Amino acid sequence: MTGDHYFTAEPATAARRREVEFTVADRDYTLASAGGVFSADRLDPGTAVLLRKAQLPAADTTGDLLDLGCGFGPISCVLATNAPAATVWAVDVNERARELTTANAARVGAAERVRVHAPDDVPADVRFAQIWSNPPIRIGKDELHELLGRWLPRLTPEGVAWLVVARHLGGDSLHRWLVDQGWQVERHASQKGYRVLRVGR
Ligand SMILES: C[S@@+](CC[C@H](N)C(=O)[O-])C[C@H]1O[C@@H](n2cnc3c(N)ncnc32)[C@H](O)[C@@H]1O
């Protein structure tokens, strides 16, 4: 045991490489993964629900999309594949996650359009037409609220955020908190114990 969490900045866990296969919107993906990142062995079931139930960007979507807490990059790769005219910003505190997302963006032919950064390295003036996240619930409620309070205000006026949260990890209380913060929140879907929230102004 190393005591690493998946949100550790520089995981000490051996980076045993592996491949994760999944299908979204009739497209097959085979992405690289490794120890020390979130759900390294399979597409996380919550992420799978998000990508199945939320409204994927249309092919003609332009502008900037954010994958908040990208892990090894499954959401970024799906967004970049579905919206070939958009720029995807993939953000994570975990360095190995960023390396894997960079490699996976290249695998899906989107190396030029997926910008992988540590949170503080995203230029402050970028505004996002969409924010996608399976957020890091386990960092703690206050930290999660701080994280969302940092990024959601960077939506464009018409922008939409799609979040997935397990009900047993506080999906419904997060919904209420977002409403209390003044966001328009819709429980867009509910499946396998996960809530898919659509958040806008
Ligand atoms: C639940 S995982 C989702 C990973 C990936 N999107 C997926 O679906 O497999 C949340 C991710 O958020 C990252 N994270 C934790 N704290 C963060 C922060 N303050 N800013 C950005 N990302 C963070 C973690 O390292 C982790 O990769």
Coordinates of C-alpha atoms and ligand atoms in Angstrom, one line a residue:
M1 CA 0.0 0.0 0.0
T2 CA 1.4 3.4 -0.9
G3 CA -1.5 5.4 0.6
D4 CA -1.9 7.1 -2.8
H5 CA -5.3 8.5 -3.7
Y6 CA -6.3 8.9 -7.4
F7 CA -6.1 12.6 -6.9
T8 CA -2.5 12.5 -5.7
A9 CA -0.4 14.9 -7.7
E10 CA 2.5 12.5 -8.4
P11 CA 1.4 9.0 -7.8
A12 CA 4.1 6.7 -6.4
T13 CA 2.2 3.6 -7.4
A14 CA 3.9 1.6 -10.2
A15 CA 2.5 2.8 -13.5
R16 CA 1.5 -0.6 -14.7
R17 CA 0.1 0.2 -18.2
R18 CA -3.1 -1.3 -19.4
E19 CA -5.8 -0.6 -22.0
V20 CA -9.4 0.3 -21.3
E21 CA -12.0 -0.4 -24.0
F22 CA -15.4 1.0 -24.2
T23 CA -18.1 2.2 -26.7
V24 CA -19.9 5.5 -26.7
A25 CA -22.4 6.6 -29.3
D26 CA -21.4 3.6 -31.5
R27 CA -17.7 4.5 -31.5
D28 CA -15.2 2.1 -30.0
Y29 CA -12.4 3.5 -27.9
T30 CA -9.2 1.8 -26.7
L31 CA -7.4 4.1 -24.3
A32 CA -4.2 3.7 -22.3
S33 CA -4.5 3.7 -18.6
A34 CA -2.1 3.0 -15.6
G35 CA -2.0 2.5 -11.9
G36 CA -2.4 5.6 -9.8
V37 CA -5.2 7.1 -11.8
F38 CA -9.0 6.9 -11.1
S39 CA -10.7 3.8 -12.4
A40 CA -7.6 2.6 -14.2
D41 CA -9.0 -0.8 -15.2
R42 CA -12.3 0.1 -16.8
L43 CA -14.5 3.0 -17.8
D44 CA -16.0 4.1 -14.5
P45 CA -19.7 3.2 -14.3
G46 CA -20.6 6.8 -13.4
T47 CA -18.6 8.1 -16.4
A48 CA -20.4 5.5 -18.6
V49 CA -23.8 6.8 -17.4
L50 CA -22.7 10.4 -18.0
L51 CA -21.5 9.6 -21.6
R52 CA -24.6 7.5 -22.3
K53 CA -27.2 9.9 -20.9
A54 CA -26.0 13.5 -21.3
Q55 CA -26.3 15.3 -24.6
L56 CA -22.9 14.8 -26.3
P57 CA -21.8 17.9 -28.3
A58 CA -23.0 18.1 -31.8
A59 CA -20.6 17.6 -34.6
D60 CA -20.6 21.3 -35.5
T61 CA -19.9 22.5 -31.9
T62 CA -17.2 25.1 -31.7
G63 CA -15.5 26.9 -28.8
D64 CA -14.0 25.6 -25.7
L65 CA -15.1 22.5 -23.7
L66 CA -13.8 21.6 -20.3
D67 CA -13.2 18.1 -18.9
L68 CA -12.8 18.8 -15.2
G69 CA -10.8 16.1 -13.5
C70 CA -9.9 14.3 -16.7
G71 CA -8.3 11.1 -15.2
F72 CA -6.9 9.1 -18.1
G73 CA -9.1 11.1 -20.5
P74 CA -12.2 9.1 -21.5
I75 CA -14.5 12.1 -21.4
S76 CA -12.0 14.3 -23.3
C77 CA -11.5 11.7 -26.0
V78 CA -15.3 11.3 -26.5
L79 CA -15.8 15.1 -26.6
A80 CA -13.0 15.6 -29.0
T81 CA -14.2 12.8 -31.3
N82 CA -17.8 14.0 -31.3
A83 CA -17.0 17.7 -31.7
P84 CA -14.1 17.9 -34.2
A85 CA -14.3 21.7 -34.5
A86 CA -14.1 22.3 -30.7
T87 CA -11.2 22.7 -28.4
V88 CA -11.2 20.4 -25.3
W89 CA -9.4 21.5 -22.1
A90 CA -8.5 18.5 -20.0
V91 CA -7.7 19.4 -16.4
D92 CA -6.4 17.3 -13.6
V93 CA -4.1 17.7 -10.6
N94 CA -2.7 14.2 -11.2
E95 CA 0.4 14.4 -13.4
R96 CA 0.1 10.8 -14.6
A97 CA -3.6 11.4 -15.5
R98 CA -2.4 14.3 -17.6
E99 CA 0.3 12.2 -19.4
L100 CA -2.3 9.5 -20.2
T101 CA -4.8 12.0 -21.5
T102 CA -2.2 13.5 -23.7
A103 CA -1.3 10.1 -25.1
N104 CA -5.0 9.2 -25.5
A105 CA -5.9 12.4 -27.3
A106 CA -3.2 11.4 -29.8
R107 CA -4.7 7.9 -30.1
V108 CA -8.0 9.4 -31.1
G109 CA -6.4 11.8 -33.6
A110 CA -7.1 14.9 -31.5
A111 CA -3.7 15.8 -30.2
E112 CA -4.0 19.3 -31.6
R113 CA -7.4 20.0 -30.1
V114 CA -7.1 18.6 -26.6
R115 CA -5.2 20.9 -24.3
V116 CA -4.1 19.1 -21.2
H117 CA -3.2 21.2 -18.2
A118 CA -2.9 21.4 -14.4
P119 CA -5.7 23.5 -13.1
D120 CA -3.6 26.6 -12.5
D121 CA -2.2 26.5 -16.1
V122 CA -5.5 27.1 -17.9
P123 CA -5.5 30.7 -19.1
A124 CA -7.8 32.8 -17.0
D125 CA -9.7 34.3 -19.9
V126 CA -10.9 31.0 -21.4
R127 CA -14.7 30.5 -21.1
F128 CA -16.4 27.2 -21.7
A129 CA -19.4 26.4 -23.8
Q130 CA -19.6 23.1 -21.9
I131 CA -18.1 21.7 -18.8
W132 CA -18.1 17.9 -18.3
S133 CA -17.2 16.2 -15.1
N134 CA -17.3 13.1 -13.0
P135 CA -16.1 15.2 -10.1
P136 CA -13.7 14.1 -7.4
I137 CA -16.3 13.6 -4.6
R138 CA -13.7 12.0 -2.3
I139 CA -11.7 15.2 -1.9
G140 CA -14.4 16.2 0.6
K141 CA -17.5 18.3 0.4
D142 CA -15.9 21.7 1.1
E143 CA -13.1 21.1 -1.5
L144 CA -15.7 19.9 -4.0
H145 CA -17.8 23.0 -3.6
E146 CA -14.6 25.1 -3.9
L147 CA -13.7 23.3 -7.1
L148 CA -17.2 23.8 -8.7
G149 CA -17.3 27.3 -7.4
R150 CA -14.0 27.9 -9.3
W151 CA -15.0 26.4 -12.7
L152 CA -18.7 26.7 -13.1
P153 CA -18.6 30.6 -13.3
R154 CA -16.4 30.1 -16.3
L155 CA -19.3 28.8 -18.4
T156 CA -20.3 31.1 -21.2
P157 CA -23.7 32.8 -20.7
E158 CA -25.4 30.0 -22.6
G159 CA -23.0 27.4 -21.4
V160 CA -24.0 24.0 -19.8
A161 CA -22.3 21.8 -17.4
W162 CA -22.9 18.0 -17.3
L163 CA -22.1 16.4 -14.0
V164 CA -22.5 12.8 -12.8
V165 CA -22.6 11.9 -9.1
A166 CA -23.5 8.7 -7.3
R167 CA -26.6 9.2 -5.3
H168 CA -25.0 7.5 -2.3
L169 CA -22.0 9.9 -2.6
G170 CA -24.3 12.9 -2.3
G171 CA -25.7 13.5 -5.7
D172 CA -28.9 14.9 -4.4
S173 CA -27.3 17.2 -1.8
L174 CA -24.9 18.5 -4.5
H175 CA -28.0 19.2 -6.6
R176 CA -29.5 21.2 -3.7
W177 CA -26.2 23.1 -3.1
L178 CA -25.9 24.1 -6.7
V179 CA -29.5 25.4 -6.7
D180 CA -28.6 27.4 -3.5
Q181 CA -25.7 28.9 -5.4
G182 CA -28.1 30.2 -8.0
W183 CA -27.6 27.7 -10.8
Q184 CA -30.4 26.2 -12.8
V185 CA -30.1 22.5 -12.2
E186 CA -32.0 19.7 -13.8
R187 CA -31.8 16.0 -12.9
H188 CA -31.4 15.1 -16.5
A189 CA -31.1 11.3 -15.9
S190 CA -30.8 8.8 -13.2
Q191 CA -29.4 5.3 -13.8
K192 CA -27.7 2.6 -11.8
G193 CA -27.6 4.9 -8.7
Y194 CA -26.0 7.8 -10.6
R195 CA -27.5 11.2 -11.1
V196 CA -26.7 13.1 -14.3
L197 CA -27.1 16.8 -13.6
R198 CA -27.5 19.5 -16.2
V199 CA -26.3 22.9 -14.8
G200 CA -26.8 26.3 -16.4
R201 CA -27.4 29.9 -15.6
Ligands
LIG1 C1 -13.9 10.7 -10.3 S1 -12.4 11.0 -11.2 C2 -12.9 11.1 -12.9 C3 -11.8 10.9 -13.9 C4 -12.2 10.8 -15.3 N1 -12.9 12.0 -15.8 C5 -13.0 9.5 -15.5 O1 -14.2 9.7 -15.8 O2 -12.5 8.4 -15.5 C6 -12.0 12.7 -10.7 C7 -10.7 13.3 -11.2 O3 -10.5 14.6 -10.6 C8 -9.2 14.8 -10.3 N2 -9.1 16.0 -9.4 C9 -9.1 15.9 -8.0 N3 -9.0 17.2 -7.5 C10 -8.9 18.0 -8.6 C11 -8.8 19.4 -8.8 N4 -8.7 20.2 -7.7 N5 -8.8 19.9 -10.0 C12 -8.9 19.1 -11.1 N6 -9.0 17.8 -11.0 C13 -9.0 17.2 -9.8 C14 -8.7 13.5 -9.8 O4 -7.3 13.4 -9.9 C15 -9.4 12.5 -10.7 O5 -8.7 12.2 -11.9

